[in-house]
JSON list of C-alpha atoms in Angstrom, two decimals:
[
{"chain": "A", "resi": 1, "resn": "ALA", "atom": "CA", "xyz": [3.45, 12.57, 33.52]},
{"chain": "A", "resi": 2, "resn": "ASP", "atom": "CA", "xyz": [0.93, 11.58, 36.19]},
{"chain": "A", "resi": 3, "resn": "GLU", "atom": "CA", "xyz": [-2.87, 11.26, 35.97]},
{"chain": "A", "resi": 4, "resn": "ARG", "atom": "CA", "xyz": [-3.18, 15.06, 36.26]},
{"chain": "A", "resi": 5, "resn": "ASN", "atom": "CA", "xyz": [-0.71, 15.63, 33.39]},
{"chain": "A", "resi": 6, "resn": "ARG", "atom": "CA", "xyz": [1.95, 17.02, 35.69]},
{"chain": "A", "resi": 7, "resn": "LEU", "atom": "CA", "xyz": [5.37, 16.56, 34.10]},
{"chain": "A", "resi": 8, "resn": "TYR", "atom": "CA", "xyz": [8.34, 15.50, 36.21]},
{"chain": "A", "resi": 9, "resn": "GLU", "atom": "CA", "xyz": [11.80, 16.23, 34.87]},
{"chain": "A", "resi": 10, "resn": "ARG", "atom": "CA", "xyz": [13.08, 13.59, 37.29]},
{"chain": "A", "resi": 11, "resn": "GLY", "atom": "CA", "xyz": [10.38, 11.15, 38.25]},
{"chain": "A", "resi": 12, "resn": "THR", "atom": "CA", "xyz": [9.83, 7.69, 39.66]},
{"chain": "A", "resi": 13, "resn": "VAL", "atom": "CA", "xyz": [7.23, 5.17, 38.49]},
{"chain": "A", "resi": 14, "resn": "CYS", "atom": "CA", "xyz": [6.34, 2.29, 40.84]},
{"chain": "A", "resi": 15, "resn": "ILE", "atom": "CA", "xyz": [4.66, -0.77, 39.31]},
{"chain": "A", "resi": 16, "resn": "THR", "atom": "CA", "xyz": [3.17, -3.77, 41.11]},
{"chain": "A", "resi": 17, "resn": "ASP", "atom": "CA", "xyz": [1.89, -6.86, 39.28]},
{"chain": "A", "resi": 18, "resn": "GLY", "atom": "CA", "xyz": [1.79, -4.94, 36.00]},
{"chain": "A", "resi": 19, "resn": "CYS", "atom": "CA", "xyz": [-0.25, -2.03, 37.39]},
{"chain": "A", "resi": 20, "resn": "ILE", "atom": "CA", "xyz": [1.13, 1.48, 37.89]},
{"chain": "A", "resi": 21, "resn": "GLU", "atom": "CA", "xyz": [0.86, 2.24, 41.60]},
{"chain": "A", "resi": 22, "resn": "GLU", "atom": "CA", "xyz": [2.53, 5.64, 41.78]},
{"chain": "A", "resi": 23, "resn": "VAL", "atom": "CA", "xyz": [4.01, 8.37, 39.56]},
{"chain": "A", "resi": 24, "resn": "ARG", "atom": "CA", "xyz": [5.86, 11.06, 41.53]},
{"chain": "A", "resi": 25, "resn": "PRO", "atom": "CA", "xyz": [9.02, 13.18, 41.69]},
{"chain": "A", "resi": 26, "resn": "SER", "atom": "CA", "xyz": [12.10, 11.09, 42.40]},
{"chain": "A", "resi": 27, "resn": "ARG", "atom": "CA", "xyz": [13.37, 10.95, 45.96]},
{"chain": "A", "resi": 28, "resn": "ALA", "atom": "CA", "xyz": [16.77, 10.21, 47.39]},
{"chain": "A", "resi": 29, "resn": "GLY", "atom": "CA", "xyz": [17.24, 6.47, 47.55]},
{"chain": "A", "resi": 30, "resn": "ASP", "atom": "CA", "xyz": [14.68, 5.57, 44.86]},
{"chain": "A", "resi": 31, "resn": "GLY", "atom": "CA", "xyz": [17.38, 3.71, 42.97]},
{"chain": "A", "resi": 32, "resn": "GLU", "atom": "CA", "xyz": [17.89, 1.43, 45.96]},
{"chain": "A", "resi": 33, "resn": "LEU", "atom": "CA", "xyz": [14.22, 0.56, 46.54]},
{"chain": "A", "resi": 34, "resn": "GLU", "atom": "CA", "xyz": [13.53, -3.16, 46.91]},
{"chain": "A", "resi": 35, "resn": "ALA", "atom": "CA", "xyz": [12.08, -4.43, 43.65]},
{"chain": "A", "resi": 36, "resn": "SER", "atom": "CA", "xyz": [12.41, -7.47, 41.41]},
{"chain": "A", "resi": 37, "resn": "THR", "atom": "CA", "xyz": [13.23, -5.12, 38.51]},
{"chain": "A", "resi": 38, "resn": "VAL", "atom": "CA", "xyz": [14.75, -1.64, 38.63]},
{"chain": "A", "resi": 39, "resn": "ILE", "atom": "CA", "xyz": [15.07, 0.36, 35.40]},
{"chain": "A", "resi": 40, "resn": "ASP", "atom": "CA", "xyz": [17.50, 3.26, 35.29]},
{"chain": "A", "resi": 41, "resn": "GLY", "atom": "CA", "xyz": [15.66, 5.83, 33.18]},
{"chain": "A", "resi": 42, "resn": "ASN", "atom": "CA", "xyz": [18.37, 8.48, 33.31]},
{"chain": "A", "resi": 43, "resn": "GLY", "atom": "CA", "xyz": [18.19, 10.48, 30.10]},
{"chain": "A", "resi": 44, "resn": "LYS", "atom": "CA", "xyz": [15.06, 8.60, 28.99]},
{"chain": "A", "resi": 45, "resn": "LEU", "atom": "CA", "xyz": [11.47, 9.68, 28.43]},
{"chain": "A", "resi": 46, "resn": "VAL", "atom": "CA", "xyz": [8.78, 7.70, 30.31]},
{"chain": "A", "resi": 47, "resn": "MET", "atom": "CA", "xyz": [5.37, 8.11, 28.69]},
{"chain": "A", "resi": 48, "resn": "PRO", "atom": "CA", "xyz": [2.09, 6.22, 28.25]},
{"chain": "A", "resi": 49, "resn": "GLY", "atom": "CA", "xyz": [2.07, 3.79, 25.36]},
{"chain": "A", "resi": 50, "resn": "LEU", "atom": "CA", "xyz": [0.66, 5.22, 22.13]},
{"chain": "A", "resi": 51, "resn": "VAL", "atom": "CA", "xyz": [-2.32, 3.65, 20.33]},
{"chain": "A", "resi": 52, "resn": "ASN", "atom": "CA", "xyz": [-2.51, 3.12, 16.56]},
{"chain": "A", "resi": 53, "resn": "ALA", "atom": "CA", "xyz": [-6.31, 3.23, 16.21]},
{"chain": "A", "resi": 54, "resn": "HIS", "atom": "CA", "xyz": [-6.49, 1.93, 12.63]},
{"chain": "A", "resi": 55, "resn": "THR", "atom": "CA", "xyz": [-4.04, 0.05, 10.45]},
{"chain": "A", "resi": 56, "resn": "HIS", "atom": "CA", "xyz": [-3.57, -2.87, 8.04]},
{"chain": "A", "resi": 57, "resn": "LEU", "atom": "CA", "xyz": [-0.50, -4.72, 9.28]},
{"chain": "A", "resi": 58, "resn": "GLU", "atom": "CA", "xyz": [-0.27, -6.97, 6.21]},
{"chain": "A", "resi": 59, "resn": "MET", "atom": "CA", "xyz": [0.47, -3.93, 4.09]},
{"chain": "A", "resi": 60, "resn": "THR", "atom": "CA", "xyz": [3.53, -2.91, 6.14]},
{"chain": "A", "resi": 61, "resn": "PRO", "atom": "CA", "xyz": [6.07, -4.27, 3.59]},
{"chain": "A", "resi": 62, "resn": "LEU", "atom": "CA", "xyz": [4.34, -2.22, 0.87]},
{"chain": "A", "resi": 63, "resn": "ILE", "atom": "CA", "xyz": [4.58, 1.22, 2.46]},
{"chain": "A", "resi": 64, "resn": "GLY", "atom": "CA", "xyz": [5.20, 3.65, -0.40]},
{"chain": "A", "resi": 65, "resn": "ALA", "atom": "CA", "xyz": [4.31, 1.13, -3.10]},
{"chain": "A", "resi": 66, "resn": "PHE", "atom": "CA", "xyz": [1.08, 2.94, -4.03]},
{"chain": "A", "resi": 67, "resn": "SER", "atom": "CA", "xyz": [2.16, 6.49, -3.26]},
{"chain": "A", "resi": 68, "resn": "GLU", "atom": "CA", "xyz": [2.37, 7.54, -6.93]},
{"chain": "A", "resi": 69, "resn": "LEU", "atom": "CA", "xyz": [-1.04, 6.09, -7.88]},
{"chain": "A", "resi": 70, "resn": "GLU", "atom": "CA", "xyz": [-4.32, 7.93, -8.11]},
{"chain": "A", "resi": 71, "resn": "LEU", "atom": "CA", "xyz": [-7.18, 6.79, -5.88]},
{"chain": "A", "resi": 72, "resn": "THR", "atom": "CA", "xyz": [-8.87, 4.48, -8.39]},
{"chain": "A", "resi": 73, "resn": "GLU", "atom": "CA", "xyz": [-5.55, 2.89, -9.38]},
{"chain": "A", "resi": 74, "resn": "MET", "atom": "CA", "xyz": [-4.62, 2.42, -5.74]},
{"chain": "A", "resi": 75, "resn": "LEU", "atom": "CA", "xyz": [-7.97, 0.83, -4.88]},
{"chain": "A", "resi": 76, "resn": "GLY", "atom": "CA", "xyz": [-7.76, -1.48, -7.89]},
{"chain": "A", "resi": 77, "resn": "SER", "atom": "CA", "xyz": [-4.25, -2.63, -7.06]},
{"chain": "A", "resi": 78, "resn": "GLY", "atom": "CA", "xyz": [-5.00, -2.88, -3.37]},
{"chain": "A", "resi": 79, "resn": "THR", "atom": "CA", "xyz": [-8.17, -4.89, -3.94]},
{"chain": "A", "resi": 80, "resn": "ALA", "atom": "CA", "xyz": [-6.38, -7.40, -6.15]},
{"chain": "A", "resi": 81, "resn": "LEU", "atom": "CA", "xyz": [-3.64, -7.81, -3.57]},
{"chain": "A", "resi": 82, "resn": "PHE", "atom": "CA", "xyz": [-6.13, -8.09, -0.70]},
{"chain": "A", "resi": 83, "resn": "ASN", "atom": "CA", "xyz": [-7.91, -10.90, -2.55]},
{"chain": "A", "resi": 84, "resn": "ARG", "atom": "CA", "xyz": [-4.69, -12.82, -2.97]},
{"chain": "A", "resi": 85, "resn": "LEU", "atom": "CA", "xyz": [-3.77, -12.30, 0.68]},
{"chain": "A", "resi": 86, "resn": "GLY", "atom": "CA", "xyz": [-7.21, -13.57, 1.64]},
{"chain": "A", "resi": 87, "resn": "ASN", "atom": "CA", "xyz": [-6.64, -16.70, -0.43]},
{"chain": "A", "resi": 88, "resn": "GLY", "atom": "CA", "xyz": [-3.49, -17.48, 1.54]},
{"chain": "A", "resi": 89, "resn": "GLU", "atom": "CA", "xyz": [-0.93, -16.26, -0.97]},
{"chain": "A", "resi": 90, "resn": "PHE", "atom": "CA", "xyz": [2.21, -14.35, 0.05]},
{"chain": "A", "resi": 91, "resn": "GLU", "atom": "CA", "xyz": [2.28, -15.85, 3.56]},
{"chain": "A", "resi": 92, "resn": "TYR", "atom": "CA", "xyz": [6.00, -15.08, 3.78]},
{"chain": "A", "resi": 93, "resn": "LEU", "atom": "CA", "xyz": [5.23, -11.42, 3.07]},
{"chain": "A", "resi": 94, "resn": "VAL", "atom": "CA", "xyz": [2.49, -11.32, 5.70]},
{"chain": "A", "resi": 95, "resn": "GLU", "atom": "CA", "xyz": [4.70, -12.86, 8.38]},
{"chain": "A", "resi": 96, "resn": "ALA", "atom": "CA", "xyz": [7.60, -10.53, 7.61]},
{"chain": "A", "resi": 97, "resn": "GLY", "atom": "CA", "xyz": [5.22, -7.57, 7.51]},
{"chain": "A", "resi": 98, "resn": "VAL", "atom": "CA", "xyz": [3.62, -8.10, 10.90]},
{"chain": "A", "resi": 99, "resn": "GLU", "atom": "CA", "xyz": [7.01, -8.68, 12.53]},
{"chain": "A", "resi": 100, "resn": "LEU", "atom": "CA", "xyz": [8.34, -5.49, 10.92]},
{"chain": "A", "resi": 101, "resn": "ALA", "atom": "CA", "xyz": [5.26, -3.61, 12.15]},
{"chain": "A", "resi": 102, "resn": "ALA", "atom": "CA", "xyz": [5.77, -4.88, 15.70]},
{"chain": "A", "resi": 103, "resn": "LEU", "atom": "CA", "xyz": [9.38, -3.72, 15.67]},
{"chain": "A", "resi": 104, "resn": "ASN", "atom": "CA", "xyz": [8.46, -0.33, 14.22]},
{"chain": "A", "resi": 105, "resn": "PHE", "atom": "CA", "xyz": [5.75, 0.23, 16.82]},
{"chain": "A", "resi": 106, "resn": "LEU", "atom": "CA", "xyz": [8.02, -0.80, 19.68]},
{"chain": "A", "resi": 107, "resn": "LEU", "atom": "CA", "xyz": [10.67, 1.64, 18.48]},
{"chain": "A", "resi": 108, "resn": "GLY", "atom": "CA", "xyz": [8.12, 4.44, 18.15]},
{"chain": "A", "resi": 109, "resn": "GLY", "atom": "CA", "xyz": [6.37, 3.90, 21.48]},
{"chain": "A", "resi": 110, "resn": "VAL", "atom": "CA", "xyz": [3.16, 2.36, 20.10]},
{"chain": "A", "resi": 111, "resn": "THR", "atom": "CA", "xyz": [2.03, -0.39, 22.48]},
{"chain": "A", "resi": 112, "resn": "THR", "atom": "CA", "xyz": [-1.53, -1.02, 21.24]},
{"chain": "A", "resi": 113, "resn": "VAL", "atom": "CA", "xyz": [-2.81, -1.50, 17.70]},
{"chain": "A", "resi": 114, "resn": "ASN", "atom": "CA", "xyz": [-6.23, -1.87, 16.06]},
{"chain": "A", "resi": 115, "resn": "SER", "atom": "CA", "xyz": [-5.79, -3.74, 12.78]},
{"chain": "A", "resi": 116, "resn": "MET", "atom": "CA", "xyz": [-8.12, -5.02, 10.06]},
{"chain": "A", "resi": 117, "resn": "ASP", "atom": "CA", "xyz": [-6.50, -7.61, 7.79]},
{"chain": "A", "resi": 118, "resn": "ALA", "atom": "CA", "xyz": [-7.31, -10.39, 5.35]},
{"chain": "A", "resi": 119, "resn": "ARG", "atom": "CA", "xyz": [-5.44, -12.94, 7.49]},
{"chain": "A", "resi": 120, "resn": "PRO", "atom": "CA", "xyz": [-5.18, -11.45, 11.01]},
{"chain": "A", "resi": 121, "resn": "ALA", "atom": "CA", "xyz": [-3.82, -14.54, 12.78]},
{"chain": "A", "resi": 122, "resn": "ALA", "atom": "CA", "xyz": [-0.22, -13.70, 11.87]},
{"chain": "A", "resi": 123, "resn": "GLY", "atom": "CA", "xyz": [-0.56, -10.24, 13.39]},
{"chain": "A", "resi": 124, "resn": "ALA", "atom": "CA", "xyz": [-2.23, -11.52, 16.54]},
{"chain": "A", "resi": 125, "resn": "GLU", "atom": "CA", "xyz": [0.57, -14.02, 17.10]},
{"chain": "A", "resi": 126, "resn": "ALA", "atom": "CA", "xyz": [3.42, -11.64, 16.29]},
{"chain": "A", "resi": 127, "resn": "PHE", "atom": "CA", "xyz": [2.08, -8.88, 18.54]},
{"chain": "A", "resi": 128, "resn": "GLY", "atom": "CA", "xyz": [1.18, -11.32, 21.29]},
{"chain": "A", "resi": 129, "resn": "GLU", "atom": "CA", "xyz": [4.66, -12.81, 21.32]},
{"chain": "A", "resi": 130, "resn": "ALA", "atom": "CA", "xyz": [6.21, -9.31, 21.23]},
{"chain": "A", "resi": 131, "resn": "GLY", "atom": "CA", "xyz": [4.38, -8.35, 24.43]},
{"chain": "A", "resi": 132, "resn": "LEU", "atom": "CA", "xyz": [2.20, -5.78, 22.67]},
{"chain": "A", "resi": 133, "resn": "ARG", "atom": "CA", "xyz": [-1.55, -5.27, 22.88]},
{"chain": "A", "resi": 134, "resn": "GLY", "atom": "CA", "xyz": [-3.80, -5.49, 19.86]},
{"chain": "A", "resi": 135, "resn": "PHE", "atom": "CA", "xyz": [-7.31, -5.68, 18.47]},
{"chain": "A", "resi": 136, "resn": "PHE", "atom": "CA", "xyz": [-7.46, -7.86, 15.36]},
{"chain": "A", "resi": 137, "resn": "GLY", "atom": "CA", "xyz": [-10.10, -9.10, 12.97]},
{"chain": "A", "resi": 138, "resn": "PRO", "atom": "CA", "xyz": [-10.59, -10.30, 9.38]},
{"chain": "A", "resi": 139, "resn": "ALA", "atom": "CA", "xyz": [-12.17, -7.85, 6.93]},
{"chain": "A", "resi": 140, "resn": "ILE", "atom": "CA", "xyz": [-15.66, -8.88, 5.77]},
{"chain": "A", "resi": 141, "resn": "SER", "atom": "CA", "xyz": [-17.33, -7.63, 2.58]},
{"chain": "A", "resi": 142, "resn": "ASP", "atom": "CA", "xyz": [-19.87, -8.91, 0.07]},
{"chain": "A", "resi": 143, "resn": "LEU", "atom": "CA", "xyz": [-19.00, -6.32, -2.63]},
{"chain": "A", "resi": 144, "resn": "PHE", "atom": "CA", "xyz": [-15.26, -5.84, -2.18]},
{"chain": "A", "resi": 145, "resn": "TRP", "atom": "CA", "xyz": [-13.92, -9.31, -2.95]},
{"chain": "A", "resi": 146, "resn": "ASP", "atom": "CA", "xyz": [-15.10, -12.59, -4.36]},
{"chain": "A", "resi": 147, "resn": "GLN", "atom": "CA", "xyz": [-14.90, -14.90, -1.35]},
{"chain": "A", "resi": 148, "resn": "PRO", "atom": "CA", "xyz": [-18.26, -16.42, -0.33]},
{"chain": "A", "resi": 149, "resn": "VAL", "atom": "CA", "xyz": [-19.84, -14.50, 2.53]},
{"chain": "A", "resi": 150, "resn": "ASP", "atom": "CA", "xyz": [-20.51, -17.69, 4.49]},
{"chain": "A", "resi": 151, "resn": "GLN", "atom": "CA", "xyz": [-16.81, -18.51, 4.31]},
{"chain": "A", "resi": 152, "resn": "GLN", "atom": "CA", "xyz": [-15.88, -15.02, 5.49]},
{"chain": "A", "resi": 153, "resn": "PHE", "atom": "CA", "xyz": [-18.16, -15.21, 8.52]},
{"chain": "A", "resi": 154, "resn": "SER", "atom": "CA", "xyz": [-16.94, -18.71, 9.28]},
{"chain": "A", "resi": 155, "resn": "ARG", "atom": "CA", "xyz": [-13.36, -17.39, 9.28]},
{"chain": "A", "resi": 156, "resn": "ALA", "atom": "CA", "xyz": [-14.36, -14.49, 11.49]},
{"chain": "A", "resi": 157, "resn": "ARG", "atom": "CA", "xyz": [-16.04, -16.78, 14.02]},
{"chain": "A", "resi": 158, "resn": "GLU", "atom": "CA", "xyz": [-13.05, -19.15, 14.00]},
{"chain": "A", "resi": 159, "resn": "PHE", "atom": "CA", "xyz": [-10.69, -16.23, 14.59]},
{"chain": "A", "resi": 160, "resn": "VAL", "atom": "CA", "xyz": [-12.76, -15.00, 17.52]},
{"chain": "A", "resi": 161, "resn": "GLU", "atom": "CA", "xyz": [-12.85, -18.45, 19.11]},
{"chain": "A", "resi": 162, "resn": "THR", "atom": "CA", "xyz": [-9.11, -18.95, 18.64]},
{"chain": "A", "resi": 163, "resn": "TYR", "atom": "CA", "xyz": [-7.60, -15.56, 19.45]},
{"chain": "A", "resi": 164, "resn": "HIS", "atom": "CA", "xyz": [-9.99, -13.47, 21.52]},
{"chain": "A", "resi": 165, "resn": "ASP", "atom": "CA", "xyz": [-8.64, -12.69, 25.00]},
{"chain": "A", "resi": 166, "resn": "THR", "atom": "CA", "xyz": [-5.36, -14.57, 24.47]},
{"chain": "A", "resi": 167, "resn": "TYR", "atom": "CA", "xyz": [-1.76, -13.74, 25.43]},
{"chain": "A", "resi": 168, "resn": "GLU", "atom": "CA", "xyz": [-2.75, -12.78, 28.99]},
{"chain": "A", "resi": 169, "resn": "GLY", "atom": "CA", "xyz": [-5.68, -10.79, 27.61]},
{"chain": "A", "resi": 170, "resn": "ARG", "atom": "CA", "xyz": [-3.49, -8.51, 25.48]},
{"chain": "A", "resi": 171, "resn": "ILE", "atom": "CA", "xyz": [-4.87, -9.82, 22.17]},
{"chain": "A", "resi": 172, "resn": "ARG", "atom": "CA", "xyz": [-8.56, -9.32, 21.47]},
{"chain": "A", "resi": 173, "resn": "ALA", "atom": "CA", "xyz": [-10.72, -10.07, 18.45]},
{"chain": "A", "resi": 174, "resn": "THR", "atom": "CA", "xyz": [-12.92, -7.60, 16.59]},
{"chain": "A", "resi": 175, "resn": "ILE", "atom": "CA", "xyz": [-15.66, -7.92, 13.97]},
{"chain": "A", "resi": 176, "resn": "CYS", "atom": "CA", "xyz": [-14.64, -6.05, 10.82]},
{"chain": "A", "resi": 177, "resn": "PRO", "atom": "CA", "xyz": [-17.19, -5.20, 8.13]},
{"chain": "A", "resi": 178, "resn": "ASN", "atom": "CA", "xyz": [-14.92, -3.44, 5.66]},
{"chain": "A", "resi": 179, "resn": "ASP", "atom": "CA", "xyz": [-16.63, -0.10, 5.09]},
{"chain": "A", "resi": 180, "resn": "ASP", "atom": "CA", "xyz": [-19.70, 1.92, 4.16]},
{"chain": "A", "resi": 181, "resn": "TRP", "atom": "CA", "xyz": [-19.55, 1.29, 0.40]},
{"chain": "A", "resi": 182, "resn": "SER", "atom": "CA", "xyz": [-18.47, -2.35, 0.05]},
{"chain": "A", "resi": 183, "resn": "CYS", "atom": "CA", "xyz": [-20.97, -3.95, 2.44]},
{"chain": "A", "resi": 184, "resn": "THR", "atom": "CA", "xyz": [-24.66, -4.40, 1.67]},
{"chain": "A", "resi": 185, "resn": "ARG", "atom": "CA", "xyz": [-27.41, -3.89, 4.21]},
{"chain": "A", "resi": 186, "resn": "GLN", "atom": "CA", "xyz": [-27.73, -7.67, 4.46]},
{"chain": "A", "resi": 187, "resn": "LEU", "atom": "CA", "xyz": [-24.08, -7.99, 5.45]},
{"chain": "A", "resi": 188, "resn": "TRP", "atom": "CA", "xyz": [-24.43, -5.26, 8.08]},
{"chain": "A", "resi": 189, "resn": "GLU", "atom": "CA", "xyz": [-27.46, -7.04, 9.53]},
{"chain": "A", "resi": 190, "resn": "ARG", "atom": "CA", "xyz": [-25.50, -10.28, 9.66]},
{"chain": "A", "resi": 191, "resn": "THR", "atom": "CA", "xyz": [-22.64, -8.40, 11.32]},
{"chain": "A", "resi": 192, "resn": "ALA", "atom": "CA", "xyz": [-25.07, -7.12, 13.96]},
{"chain": "A", "resi": 193, "resn": "SER", "atom": "CA", "xyz": [-26.24, -10.67, 14.64]},
{"chain": "A", "resi": 194, "resn": "LEU", "atom": "CA", "xyz": [-22.65, -11.87, 15.06]},
{"chain": "A", "resi": 195, "resn": "ALA", "atom": "CA", "xyz": [-21.86, -8.94, 17.34]},
{"chain": "A", "resi": 196, "resn": "ALA", "atom": "CA", "xyz": [-24.88, -9.81, 19.48]},
{"chain": "A", "resi": 197, "resn": "GLU", "atom": "CA", "xyz": [-23.42, -13.29, 19.98]},
{"chain": "A", "resi": 198, "resn": "TYR", "atom": "CA", "xyz": [-20.17, -11.76, 21.26]},
{"chain": "A", "resi": 199, "resn": "PRO", "atom": "CA", "xyz": [-21.22, -8.65, 23.21]},
{"chain": "A", "resi": 200, "resn": "ASP", "atom": "CA", "xyz": [-17.70, -7.95, 24.54]},
{"chain": "A", "resi": 201, "resn": "LEU", "atom": "CA", "xyz": [-16.25, -7.61, 21.01]},
{"chain": "A", "resi": 202, "resn": "LEU", "atom": "CA", "xyz": [-15.80, -4.26, 19.27]},
{"chain": "A", "resi": 203, "resn": "VAL", "atom": "CA", "xyz": [-16.88, -3.65, 15.66]},
{"chain": "A", "resi": 204, "resn": "HIS", "atom": "CA", "xyz": [-14.14, -2.05, 13.54]},
{"chain": "A", "resi": 205, "resn": "THR", "atom": "CA", "xyz": [-14.88, -0.51, 10.13]},
{"chain": "A", "resi": 206, "resn": "HIS", "atom": "CA", "xyz": [-14.00, 2.33, 7.76]},
{"chain": "A", "resi": 207, "resn": "LEU", "atom": "CA", "xyz": [-16.41, 5.27, 7.85]},
{"chain": "A", "resi": 208, "resn": "LEU", "atom": "CA", "xyz": [-16.69, 7.39, 4.68]},
{"chain": "A", "resi": 209, "resn": "GLU", "atom": "CA", "xyz": [-13.54, 5.78, 3.31]},
{"chain": "A", "resi": 210, "resn": "LEU", "atom": "CA", "xyz": [-13.79, 7.55, -0.05]}
]
């Protein structure tokens, strides 16, 4: 499809320096055009990359684990696990999870992700090395878990300084107050102050999660 949503059963896409220059019906000789890379898309679908606008990559290995639980049971179990992830436990599970997520997204056509995690560095590195795009940030809450708020904001600032605009600009940091019910007004005000320090960062949260 081109910018006007016209579909071409047989089309050609020309790319220069990573930017799409032209999308048009194929012409005789397109397969012989001079280019450093030529991809034969015969029988393939060429489409824009999909965007997963909200996810928790660390939870990828646990898909289905909470499916039989009621909401309060799920939140209780999830909160306990999130605390342990935040304390650095289960690193092997986190690393395997973000790599599995990257593979799943590549297979499904998702090229950009927006993820809120306890330990987002693993996701930023896995997606950066996989050639994907992503927005990543550590969840912040003063009611949801027992880590000191100062420590949480220190981690958030360190993540921004380390990972924002890395991997050729494909990986970007976000500020992630967890949601509307687990953050006090004071935490939201502190979030606003941090966001003012980094005006090019997005704020990612849950709205009306319950």
